[in-house]
Short mmCIF file of C-alpha atoms in Angstrom, two decimals:
data_model
loop_
_atom_site.label_atom_id
_atom_site.label_comp_id
_atom_site.label_asym_id
_atom_site.label_seq_id
_atom_site.Cartn_x
_atom_site.Cartn_y
_atom_site.Cartn_z
CA MET A 1 -93.84 118.38 22.39
CA LYS A 2 -94.60 121.74 20.55
CA ILE A 3 -93.35 124.91 22.06
CA THR A 4 -95.38 128.00 21.98
CA LYS A 5 -93.77 131.43 22.52
CA ILE A 6 -95.59 133.08 25.09
CA GLY A 7 -93.26 135.79 26.09
CA ILE A 8 -92.65 137.17 29.69
CA ALA A 9 -96.40 138.90 29.98
CA GLY A 10 -98.02 135.62 28.89
CA LEU A 11 -95.39 133.52 31.44
CA ALA A 12 -96.47 135.76 34.15
CA LEU A 13 -100.04 135.14 33.74
CA PHE A 14 -99.26 131.62 33.76
CA ILE A 15 -97.65 131.61 36.63
CA ALA A 16 -100.42 133.72 38.33
CA ALA A 17 -102.87 131.19 36.86
CA LEU A 18 -100.28 128.15 38.57
CA GLY A 19 -100.23 130.46 42.03
CA THR A 20 -104.19 130.98 41.68
CA TYR A 21 -104.52 126.71 41.14
CA ALA A 22 -102.34 125.96 43.84
CA TRP A 23 -104.41 127.70 46.76
CA LEU A 24 -106.95 126.10 45.35
CA GLU A 25 -105.33 122.70 45.69
CA TYR A 26 -103.80 123.25 49.29
CA GLY A 27 -105.07 126.55 50.52
CA LEU A 28 -104.97 129.93 51.69
CA PRO A 29 -101.21 130.78 52.64
CA GLY A 30 -101.15 131.13 55.82
CA THR A 31 -104.35 129.78 57.44
CA GLY A 32 -103.80 126.65 57.01
CA LYS A 33 -107.35 126.22 55.39
CA GLN A 34 -108.33 124.59 52.27
CA ALA A 35 -110.13 125.94 49.46
CA SER A 36 -112.13 122.74 48.90
CA SER A 37 -113.08 123.12 52.63
CA ILE A 38 -113.98 126.50 51.60
CA GLU A 39 -116.36 125.42 49.12
CA GLU A 40 -117.87 122.74 50.86
CA SER A 41 -118.68 124.59 54.24
CA GLU A 42 -122.40 124.86 55.07
CA GLU A 43 -121.22 127.56 57.82
CA LYS A 44 -124.35 130.94 56.98
CA LEU A 45 -121.80 133.69 56.63
CA SER A 46 -122.98 136.97 56.84
CA LEU A 47 -122.26 139.91 54.40
CA HIS A 48 -121.93 143.65 54.67
CA PHE A 49 -121.60 145.27 51.41
CA PHE A 50 -121.25 149.08 51.29
CA ILE A 51 -122.25 150.54 47.92
CA SER A 52 -123.25 153.84 46.36
CA GLY A 53 -127.00 154.24 45.33
CA SER A 54 -128.57 156.84 43.41
CA PRO A 55 -130.13 159.72 45.95
CA GLY A 56 -133.78 158.81 44.63
CA SER A 57 -133.59 154.82 45.39
CA ARG A 58 -133.82 153.26 48.39
CA LEU A 59 -133.92 149.28 49.51
CA PRO A 60 -137.43 147.91 49.78
CA GLU A 61 -138.65 145.99 53.45
CA PRO A 62 -136.77 142.79 53.14
CA GLU A 63 -140.20 140.66 52.28
CA ASP A 64 -140.48 142.74 48.96
CA ASP A 65 -136.41 142.56 47.59
CA PHE A 66 -136.33 139.91 45.20
CA VAL A 67 -132.65 140.52 44.89
CA ARG A 68 -131.41 139.79 48.16
CA LYS A 69 -133.94 137.38 48.83
CA THR A 70 -131.81 135.24 45.69
CA ILE A 71 -128.87 136.38 46.24
CA GLU A 72 -129.02 134.81 50.47
CA SER A 73 -131.19 131.68 49.25
CA LYS A 74 -128.66 130.89 46.46
CA PHE A 75 -125.12 131.86 48.20
CA ASN A 76 -126.44 130.41 51.90
CA VAL A 77 -125.43 134.21 53.27
CA ASN A 78 -127.59 136.95 55.66
CA LEU A 79 -126.78 140.13 53.61
CA ASN A 80 -126.25 143.40 55.05
CA VAL A 81 -126.29 146.16 52.23
CA THR A 82 -125.69 150.05 52.88
CA ALA A 83 -126.64 152.14 49.87
CA MET A 84 -125.49 155.39 49.91
CA PRO A 85 -125.48 158.69 47.19
CA PRO A 86 -121.35 159.37 46.70
CA GLY A 87 -120.16 161.99 48.11
CA ASP A 88 -118.72 163.07 51.39
CA GLU A 89 -121.09 161.70 53.64
CA TYR A 90 -120.55 158.41 52.12
CA ASN A 91 -116.43 158.43 52.04
CA ALA A 92 -116.83 159.62 56.12
CA THR A 93 -119.06 156.84 56.81
CA ILE A 94 -116.22 154.40 55.39
CA ALA A 95 -113.87 156.34 57.35
CA SER A 96 -115.44 155.96 60.64
CA LEU A 97 -116.20 152.23 60.02
CA LEU A 98 -112.43 151.74 59.89
CA ALA A 99 -111.64 153.57 62.55
CA ALA A 100 -114.39 151.58 64.91
CA ASN A 101 -112.41 148.42 63.37
CA ASP A 102 -116.14 147.31 61.86
CA PRO A 103 -115.28 147.68 57.92
CA PRO A 104 -117.32 146.16 55.43
CA ASP A 105 -116.72 142.73 53.93
CA MET A 106 -116.72 144.76 50.27
CA TRP A 107 -117.43 148.25 49.82
CA LEU A 108 -116.98 150.72 46.24
CA ASN A 109 -114.41 152.88 46.89
CA ILE A 110 -115.39 156.15 45.83
CA SER A 111 -112.18 158.52 47.43
CA PRO A 112 -110.44 160.80 45.54
CA ASP A 113 -107.39 159.22 45.51
CA GLY A 114 -108.78 155.83 44.23
CA GLY A 115 -107.77 153.99 47.44
CA ALA A 116 -104.11 154.84 47.73
CA LYS A 117 -104.52 155.67 51.04
CA TYR A 118 -106.04 152.78 52.36
CA THR A 119 -103.59 150.40 50.05
CA LEU A 120 -100.60 151.87 51.94
CA ASP A 121 -102.29 151.82 55.47
CA ASN A 122 -102.68 147.90 55.02
CA VAL A 123 -106.70 148.52 55.32
CA LEU A 124 -107.56 146.94 51.88
CA ALA A 125 -107.11 142.53 51.30
CA ASP A 126 -104.62 141.40 48.85
CA MET A 127 -107.25 140.35 45.37
CA THR A 128 -104.96 138.53 44.40
CA TYR A 129 -106.88 134.95 46.04
CA PHE A 130 -110.31 136.51 45.15
CA VAL A 131 -110.21 137.85 41.87
CA THR A 132 -109.40 135.66 39.40
CA PRO A 133 -110.05 134.37 36.04
CA LEU A 134 -110.95 130.85 38.36
CA THR A 135 -112.64 132.40 40.46
CA MET A 136 -114.60 135.63 39.08
CA PRO A 137 -115.19 134.08 35.18
CA ASN A 138 -118.48 135.87 34.53
CA TYR A 139 -116.21 139.41 35.13
CA PHE A 140 -113.03 138.27 33.23
CA LYS A 141 -114.97 136.69 30.19
CA TYR A 142 -117.69 139.79 29.93
CA TRP A 143 -116.55 142.91 31.53
CA MET A 144 -112.30 142.90 32.30
CA ASN A 145 -109.10 141.78 31.03
CA GLU A 146 -106.47 140.69 32.99
CA LYS A 147 -103.75 143.27 31.37
CA GLU A 148 -106.35 146.23 32.56
CA LEU A 149 -106.82 144.70 35.70
CA ARG A 150 -102.76 144.76 36.24
CA GLU A 151 -102.73 148.60 34.91
CA TYR A 152 -105.32 149.63 37.72
CA GLN A 153 -103.26 148.60 40.38
CA VAL A 154 -101.96 150.70 43.19
CA HIS A 155 -98.32 151.15 44.06
CA ASN A 156 -97.93 147.68 42.78
CA LYS A 157 -100.43 146.31 45.27
CA PHE A 158 -103.42 144.35 43.76
CA ALA A 159 -105.79 145.63 46.20
CA ARG A 160 -108.77 146.74 44.25
CA ALA A 161 -110.84 145.84 41.28
CA PRO A 162 -112.99 147.96 38.86
CA ILE A 163 -116.08 147.25 38.81
CA PRO A 164 -117.57 146.38 35.10
CA TYR A 165 -118.29 149.76 32.66
CA ASP A 166 -119.77 150.81 29.93
CA LYS A 167 -116.92 151.77 26.98
CA LYS A 168 -119.47 154.08 25.32
CA SER A 169 -119.50 158.16 25.70
CA TYR A 170 -122.46 159.54 26.24
CA ARG A 171 -121.00 162.78 26.71
CA SER A 172 -122.53 165.46 24.61
CA TYR A 173 -123.87 168.73 24.32
CA TYR A 174 -127.76 169.64 24.31
CA ILE A 175 -129.55 172.40 22.93
CA ARG A 176 -132.85 173.29 22.70
CA LYS A 177 -133.89 173.07 19.19
CA ASP A 178 -137.39 174.49 20.05
CA TRP A 179 -135.71 177.79 20.74
CA LEU A 180 -133.46 177.64 17.54
CA SER A 181 -136.31 177.14 15.36
CA ARG A 182 -138.59 179.64 16.66
CA LEU A 183 -135.56 182.46 16.31
CA GLY A 184 -135.01 180.78 12.08
CA LEU A 185 -131.21 179.25 13.41
CA ASP A 186 -129.84 175.80 12.28
CA ILE A 187 -128.06 173.65 15.49
CA PRO A 188 -124.85 174.54 15.75
CA LYS A 189 -121.92 173.22 14.05
CA ASN A 190 -119.25 175.06 15.17
CA TYR A 191 -118.21 177.36 18.28
CA ALA A 192 -118.61 180.50 16.13
CA GLU A 193 -122.21 179.53 15.69
CA TYR A 194 -122.92 178.05 19.25
CA VAL A 195 -122.03 181.56 20.51
CA LYS A 196 -124.40 182.91 17.72
CA SER A 197 -127.31 180.68 19.49
CA MET A 198 -126.43 182.10 22.59
CA GLU A 199 -126.71 185.71 21.91
CA ALA A 200 -129.75 184.52 20.45
CA PHE A 201 -130.71 182.49 23.03
CA THR A 202 -129.93 185.88 25.63
CA PHE A 203 -131.20 188.42 23.99
CA ARG A 204 -134.21 187.15 21.63
CA ASP A 205 -136.56 186.18 23.65
CA PRO A 206 -136.39 182.70 23.02
CA ASP A 207 -139.02 181.09 25.39
CA GLY A 208 -141.89 184.50 23.91
CA ASN A 209 -142.80 185.67 27.57
CA GLY A 210 -141.77 188.54 26.52
CA LYS A 211 -138.99 189.03 29.29
CA ASN A 212 -135.58 189.41 29.55
CA ASP A 213 -135.32 186.15 31.38
CA THR A 214 -133.27 183.98 29.74
CA TYR A 215 -129.29 183.09 28.44
CA GLY A 216 -126.98 181.06 26.88
CA PHE A 217 -125.17 178.53 28.72
CA THR A 218 -124.88 177.28 32.05
CA THR A 219 -122.55 174.73 34.47
CA ALA A 220 -121.74 174.09 37.92
CA GLY A 221 -119.00 175.29 39.56
CA ALA A 222 -120.15 174.54 43.44
CA GLY A 223 -118.12 177.35 44.34
CA THR A 224 -114.83 176.14 43.96
CA SER A 225 -113.97 175.62 39.91
CA ILE A 226 -114.32 176.46 37.04
CA SER A 227 -115.68 173.10 35.70
CA VAL A 228 -114.68 171.01 33.10
CA GLU A 229 -117.87 171.13 31.43
CA TRP A 230 -117.17 174.62 29.10
CA PRO A 231 -116.89 174.38 25.68
CA GLU A 232 -113.75 176.75 25.59
CA PHE A 233 -111.54 174.08 26.52
CA ILE A 234 -112.68 172.04 23.52
CA LYS A 235 -112.06 175.00 21.25
CA ASN A 236 -108.47 175.16 22.85
CA GLY A 237 -107.93 171.52 22.26
CA LEU A 238 -107.81 170.47 25.41
CA ILE A 239 -110.19 167.34 25.53
CA PHE A 240 -111.68 165.96 28.67
CA PRO A 241 -110.32 164.83 31.11
CA SER A 242 -106.45 164.02 29.54
CA TYR A 243 -104.92 162.32 26.74
CA PHE A 244 -101.14 161.54 25.63
CA GLU A 245 -99.37 163.49 22.77
CA ASN A 246 -95.69 163.93 21.82
CA ASP A 247 -94.77 161.92 24.37
CA LYS A 248 -96.33 163.81 26.71
CA LEU A 249 -99.82 163.84 29.00
CA VAL A 250 -101.80 166.71 28.32
CA ASP A 251 -104.01 167.52 31.33
CA MET A 252 -107.00 169.63 30.54
CA GLN A 253 -107.18 171.37 33.37
CA MET A 254 -103.07 172.08 33.87
CA ASP A 255 -102.31 172.01 30.37
CA LEU A 256 -100.71 176.28 29.19
CA ARG A 257 -103.64 176.53 27.34
CA VAL A 258 -105.54 177.24 29.91
CA GLY A 259 -104.95 180.62 29.69
CA GLN A 260 -106.79 180.99 26.55
CA VAL A 261 -109.25 178.99 27.83
CA THR A 262 -110.12 181.79 30.86
CA ALA A 263 -109.67 184.67 27.92
CA ASP A 264 -112.52 182.70 26.28
CA ILE A 265 -114.65 181.91 29.03
CA LEU A 266 -114.62 185.70 29.85
CA LYS A 267 -115.66 186.65 26.90
CA VAL A 268 -118.88 185.47 27.41
CA MET A 269 -119.34 186.12 30.55
CA ASN A 270 -119.10 189.44 29.70
CA GLU A 271 -121.03 189.97 26.79
CA GLY A 272 -123.70 188.44 29.13
CA LEU A 273 -124.45 185.09 27.23
CA ILE A 274 -123.96 182.79 30.58
CA ASP A 275 -126.14 181.88 33.36
CA PRO A 276 -125.15 184.57 36.14
CA ASP A 277 -124.85 181.94 38.54
CA TRP A 278 -122.91 178.94 37.14
CA PHE A 279 -119.85 178.91 39.39
CA LEU A 280 -122.58 178.96 43.02
CA ASN A 281 -124.47 176.39 41.11
CA ILE A 282 -124.04 173.42 43.26
CA GLY A 283 -125.30 169.07 42.47
CA ASN A 284 -127.83 169.40 39.86
CA GLN A 285 -128.84 173.18 39.80
CA HIS A 286 -127.83 174.10 36.68
CA VAL A 287 -130.07 171.11 35.01
CA ASP A 288 -132.91 172.57 37.52
CA LYS A 289 -132.78 175.60 35.69
CA ALA A 290 -132.50 174.30 32.22
CA VAL A 291 -135.57 172.51 32.92
CA GLN A 292 -137.13 175.90 33.88
CA GLY A 293 -136.45 176.95 30.76
CA LYS A 294 -133.58 179.72 31.76
CA VAL A 295 -131.02 178.54 29.65
CA GLY A 296 -130.76 176.88 26.49
CA ILE A 297 -127.90 174.27 26.50
CA ILE A 298 -126.13 172.31 29.01
CA LEU A 299 -123.42 169.54 28.55
CA GLY A 300 -125.03 165.67 29.12
CA ASN A 301 -123.34 162.58 30.23
CA THR A 302 -125.33 159.68 30.45
CA MET A 303 -127.19 157.87 27.97
CA ASP A 304 -130.78 158.89 29.05
CA PHE A 305 -129.94 162.71 29.89
CA ALA A 306 -132.64 163.70 27.32
CA PHE A 307 -134.53 160.44 26.94
CA ASP A 308 -138.31 160.74 26.94
CA SER A 309 -138.32 156.87 28.79
CA ASN A 310 -136.73 158.50 31.27
CA PRO A 311 -139.41 160.52 33.80
CA GLU A 312 -136.35 162.44 35.45
CA SER A 313 -134.88 163.24 32.14
CA LEU A 314 -133.83 166.63 31.43
CA GLN A 315 -136.67 166.34 28.48
CA ALA A 316 -139.34 164.98 30.47
CA ARG A 317 -138.73 167.52 33.02
CA SER A 318 -138.47 170.47 30.60
CA LYS A 319 -141.74 169.12 28.91
CA ALA A 320 -143.59 169.47 32.27
CA VAL A 321 -142.98 173.01 32.59
CA SER A 322 -142.78 173.99 28.74
CA PRO A 323 -144.74 171.40 26.60
CA THR A 324 -142.85 172.45 23.55
CA ALA A 325 -139.32 171.36 24.84
CA ASP A 326 -137.24 169.81 22.36
CA TRP A 327 -134.12 168.96 23.89
CA VAL A 328 -131.72 167.65 21.39
CA PRO A 329 -127.65 166.32 21.58
CA PHE A 330 -124.72 168.12 19.46
CA ASN A 331 -121.65 169.03 18.64
CA PRO A 332 -120.58 172.71 18.89
CA PHE A 333 -117.08 171.35 17.19
CA GLY A 334 -118.17 169.41 14.05
CA ASN A 335 -116.47 165.81 14.67
CA GLN A 336 -114.03 166.70 17.27
CA PRO A 337 -113.74 164.61 19.94
CA LEU A 338 -115.59 165.63 23.65
CA ARG A 339 -113.12 163.21 25.65
CA THR A 340 -111.16 160.30 25.62
CA ALA A 341 -112.05 156.71 25.66
CA VAL A 342 -113.99 156.06 28.88
CA SER A 343 -112.30 154.54 31.55
CA PRO A 344 -113.12 152.44 34.92
CA ASP A 345 -114.64 154.14 37.85
CA TYR A 346 -115.41 153.16 41.05
CA PRO A 347 -112.87 150.11 41.87
CA PHE A 348 -114.31 147.85 44.78
CA VAL A 349 -112.20 147.00 47.60
CA PHE A 350 -112.11 143.82 50.17
CA SER A 351 -111.68 144.00 53.54
CA ASN A 352 -108.10 142.91 55.22
CA ASN A 353 -109.90 142.19 58.61
CA ALA A 354 -112.23 139.85 56.78
CA ALA A 355 -109.03 138.42 54.32
CA GLY A 356 -107.32 137.62 58.29
CA LEU A 357 -110.20 136.63 60.33
CA ASN A 358 -112.53 134.66 57.56
CA PRO A 359 -111.16 134.37 54.75
CA GLU A 360 -114.53 132.56 52.97
CA LYS A 361 -116.33 135.98 53.73
CA LEU A 362 -114.57 137.32 50.60
CA LYS A 363 -114.19 134.36 48.76
CA LYS A 364 -118.43 134.00 49.15
CA THR A 365 -118.25 137.50 48.21
CA ALA A 366 -116.67 136.87 44.75
CA LYS A 367 -118.69 134.47 43.69
CA ILE A 368 -121.41 136.67 44.25
CA LEU A 369 -120.28 139.76 42.61
CA ASP A 370 -118.99 137.13 39.98
CA TRP A 371 -122.78 136.31 39.16
CA LEU A 372 -123.68 139.39 39.46
CA ALA A 373 -121.64 140.17 36.66
CA GLY A 374 -123.15 137.00 34.81
CA GLU A 375 -126.64 136.99 32.73
CA GLU A 376 -128.51 135.55 35.03
CA GLY A 377 -127.30 138.18 38.09
CA PHE A 378 -127.75 141.02 35.48
CA LEU A 379 -131.11 140.23 34.66
CA LEU A 380 -132.02 139.88 38.13
CA THR A 381 -130.64 143.26 39.22
CA HIS A 382 -131.38 145.22 35.78
CA TYR A 383 -135.10 143.96 34.62
CA GLY A 384 -136.43 141.91 37.75
CA ILE A 385 -138.15 138.50 37.32
CA GLU A 386 -138.35 136.55 34.58
CA GLY A 387 -141.90 136.15 33.51
CA LYS A 388 -143.25 138.32 35.60
CA HIS A 389 -141.27 142.21 34.71
CA TYR A 390 -140.43 140.74 31.28
CA ALA A 391 -140.61 138.38 29.30
CA ARG A 392 -137.92 136.22 26.71
CA GLU A 393 -137.22 135.02 23.67
CA GLY A 394 -134.14 133.55 22.63
CA ASN A 395 -131.39 136.59 23.84
CA THR A 396 -134.28 138.94 23.12
CA ILE A 397 -135.88 140.77 26.73
CA THR A 398 -139.25 142.20 26.52
CA LEU A 399 -139.82 144.53 29.52
CA LYS A 400 -143.34 145.16 31.31
CA PRO A 401 -143.31 148.66 31.90
CA ASP A 402 -146.67 148.54 34.05
CA VAL A 403 -145.53 145.58 36.23
CA LEU A 404 -141.30 147.24 36.72
CA GLU A 405 -143.74 149.89 37.74
CA LYS A 406 -145.92 148.86 40.35
CA ASP A 407 -143.23 146.41 41.65
CA ILE A 408 -139.69 148.32 41.60
CA LYS A 409 -140.38 151.69 40.88
CA LYS A 410 -143.03 152.48 43.26
CA LYS A 411 -141.01 151.05 46.06
CA GLY A 412 -137.95 152.79 45.69
CA ASP A 413 -137.26 152.25 42.57
CA PHE A 414 -134.25 149.30 44.27
CA LEU A 415 -133.17 147.74 41.09
CA LYS A 416 -131.40 151.42 40.55
CA ILE A 417 -129.03 149.89 43.92
CA TRP A 418 -128.70 146.35 43.50
CA SER A 419 -127.16 147.35 39.77
CA PHE A 420 -124.30 148.80 41.34
CA PHE A 421 -122.27 146.21 40.00
CA THR A 422 -123.20 146.47 36.64
CA PRO A 423 -123.85 149.15 33.68
CA ASN A 424 -127.04 149.25 31.67
CA ALA A 425 -125.37 147.30 28.41
CA PRO A 426 -127.26 144.43 27.65
CA ASP A 427 -125.31 144.24 24.39
CA VAL A 428 -122.08 142.66 26.63
CA LEU A 429 -123.66 139.52 27.50
CA GLY A 430 -125.43 139.18 23.62
CA LEU A 431 -128.60 140.57 24.82
CA THR A 432 -131.28 142.96 23.02
CA VAL A 433 -133.63 144.30 25.28
CA VAL A 434 -137.21 145.75 23.73
CA ASP A 435 -138.36 148.50 26.12
CA SER A 436 -142.18 149.86 24.94
CA ARG A 437 -141.24 153.20 26.91
CA ILE A 438 -138.31 153.98 24.74
CA THR A 439 -139.54 156.51 21.91
CA GLU A 440 -137.85 156.98 18.39
CA ARG A 441 -136.58 159.90 19.54
CA ASP A 442 -134.57 158.59 22.26
CA LYS A 443 -133.26 156.02 20.05
CA MET A 444 -131.95 159.12 17.56
CA ILE A 445 -130.45 160.04 20.75
CA TYR A 446 -128.51 157.18 21.10
CA ARG A 447 -127.01 156.96 17.65
CA THR A 448 -125.82 160.69 17.44
CA VAL A 449 -124.42 160.88 20.96
CA THR A 450 -122.72 157.47 20.77
CA ALA A 451 -121.84 158.61 17.14
CA ILE A 452 -119.60 161.48 18.15
CA PRO A 453 -115.81 160.02 18.31
CA VAL A 454 -113.73 159.69 21.19
CA TYR A 455 -109.61 160.11 21.60
CA GLU A 456 -107.19 157.30 22.15
CA GLY A 457 -107.37 156.78 26.26
CA LEU A 458 -104.97 157.04 28.35
CA GLY A 459 -104.18 153.04 28.23
CA THR A 460 -103.73 152.41 32.57
CA THR A 461 -105.13 154.60 35.43
CA LEU A 462 -103.16 156.70 37.21
CA THR A 463 -101.68 157.13 40.93
CA PRO A 464 -99.54 160.04 42.40
CA PRO A 465 -96.44 159.05 43.91
CA LEU A 466 -96.41 158.21 47.35
CA GLY A 467 -97.21 160.37 50.13
CA ILE A 468 -98.63 163.23 47.78
CA ASN A 469 -102.00 164.19 47.93
CA VAL A 470 -103.52 165.34 44.43
CA GLU A 471 -106.76 166.79 45.84
CA ILE A 472 -104.22 169.47 47.52
CA MET A 473 -102.65 170.31 43.87
CA ARG A 474 -106.01 170.32 42.29
CA ALA A 475 -107.43 172.49 44.82
CA ARG A 476 -104.83 175.11 44.58
CA GLN A 477 -105.15 175.23 40.33
CA ASN A 478 -108.92 175.62 41.08
CA GLU A 479 -108.36 178.10 43.74
CA LEU A 480 -105.90 180.32 41.19
CA GLN A 481 -108.04 179.21 37.78
CA VAL A 482 -111.01 181.61 40.37
CA LYS A 483 -108.98 183.83 40.87
CA MET A 484 -108.53 184.60 36.93
CA ILE A 485 -111.85 184.26 36.19
CA PHE A 486 -112.84 186.55 38.95
CA SER A 487 -110.27 188.96 40.56
CA ASP A 488 -107.89 189.02 37.83
CA LYS A 489 -110.51 188.84 35.03
CA SER A 490 -107.55 187.73 32.60
CA GLY A 491 -105.78 184.70 32.17
CA GLU A 492 -102.86 186.16 31.28
CA ARG A 493 -101.11 184.98 34.78
CA TRP A 494 -102.00 181.73 34.14
CA PRO A 495 -97.92 180.47 33.25
CA GLU A 496 -97.19 182.11 36.45
CA TYR A 497 -99.76 180.45 38.77
CA ARG A 498 -99.10 176.89 36.80
CA LYS A 499 -95.17 176.90 37.64
CA GLU A 500 -96.85 177.67 41.11
CA VAL A 501 -98.84 174.40 41.28
CA MET A 502 -96.37 172.61 39.37
CA THR A 503 -93.30 173.51 42.06
CA LEU A 504 -94.87 173.90 45.45
CA TYR A 505 -97.80 171.70 45.12
CA GLU A 506 -95.83 168.40 43.61
CA GLY A 507 -97.89 168.77 40.11
CA SER A 508 -94.32 167.97 38.52
CA ASN A 509 -94.32 165.12 40.51
CA ILE A 510 -97.20 163.98 39.78
CA PHE A 511 -97.79 164.55 36.27
CA ARG A 512 -93.98 162.66 36.14
CA GLN A 513 -95.03 160.17 36.94
CA TYR A 514 -98.12 159.22 35.37
CA GLU A 515 -96.09 159.93 32.29
CA GLU A 516 -93.90 157.11 33.63
CA LYS A 517 -96.91 155.20 34.13
CA ILE A 518 -98.35 155.39 30.85
CA ARG A 519 -95.18 154.92 28.49
CA GLU A 520 -94.63 151.84 30.37
CA ALA A 521 -98.18 150.68 29.54
CA ARG A 522 -97.78 151.50 25.89
CA LYS A 523 -94.63 149.83 25.81
CA ASN A 524 -96.20 146.47 27.24
CA ARG A 525 -99.27 146.48 25.01
#
């Protein structure tokens, strides 16, 4: 027999797989039920999924919801889906369901701590038996690897798993090219040129309306923070959101250089180049101001942020106000990264109630999620029904925009909800999508933003020490930074303020644990 060295990590994976096989063959520990009996059961299960949804989307009536019909028929279930935009109301609703002992069977956990408290409180199910390469082959084949999944564990418990995510970065600044052309300026290639553009947008009437009513840059502080969108962070070498360098974690919001960032922000504010209401902007109010032609520079994070083909984009909405509007992506720092590599977003979690009382529900849920992660589910939830909403030839998917508009967009744009489990990344599945609505300008934007380099990622997800609330630390951090902007009007006291956060608000303990986890992950990669 030939023996191959697989190492400790490989042995661990083998043992995990062996454990999964044993479960499949002999049953769930402590239940006395064989997995085969779960698979063969004809009982129609009722499942409750609680997922995030876009603010402008809603699920249609059941008779018009072909996704729901397909899932219910294919998996022999009755499906109850609650969809809400992510935010405080979402988290409060989940908390109330848990308090009433009526949790969803599966939900997306968007709580600030990533589910750490729920894990410690034993609210979340152990996913070991439900999320494996055997039970969710599409999830592991196309979107997730076992190493990444192990690093996503919280407090050494496998109680959460990341939803598939697009690994491409779309973070880019956007500028009104039509304003630049009118003023005889080129697209900025460095920070000095960026400031020059802001000066022109503020003082040289870029829209030609004869009024002094435009500014350079805006963002949203929501009345609580200075926002991580300011270019002055990048100017001082602080890349969004954090990175590892010289065996240390560099957190863009807590680094010593934040004092100089504050000074640089105050400089452009004092020169009158910034939207004066930036700190009070909440949600997308800063985007609305860009649409209205009040500012000429803003940050975008999504692929279609300024696409012609997206009717809700910055570009499409701006052209409705000003037909000459032309927003283009740019990097005011040449070829410098604007962020580190994209990491997983919200995790999906399972109810521990269901795991104990009716584990068949979670087994079925895993099968549904895996179907969503595969080609059939991906196509249905992103593009609709083959032959009706799109045509297929080989791996080329040609969309039918008029039918999509009538059947989906006008009925609540409900695929934006059903596509919650996978990003719009058909290339991951080897598919090419042809959409006649995509313009050459859209393609140019895509090429530009995806060409902006990204800095190496941390290689693991970060969780704080037991019993420590990171949000309390961040809240104090934000208070002190806002104080520097509006009260001190200087960044000179940042070393003093930072020391307070690191000592009295557990910053040192939090970042120490983060660094230990990063070092361990890098040692094992």
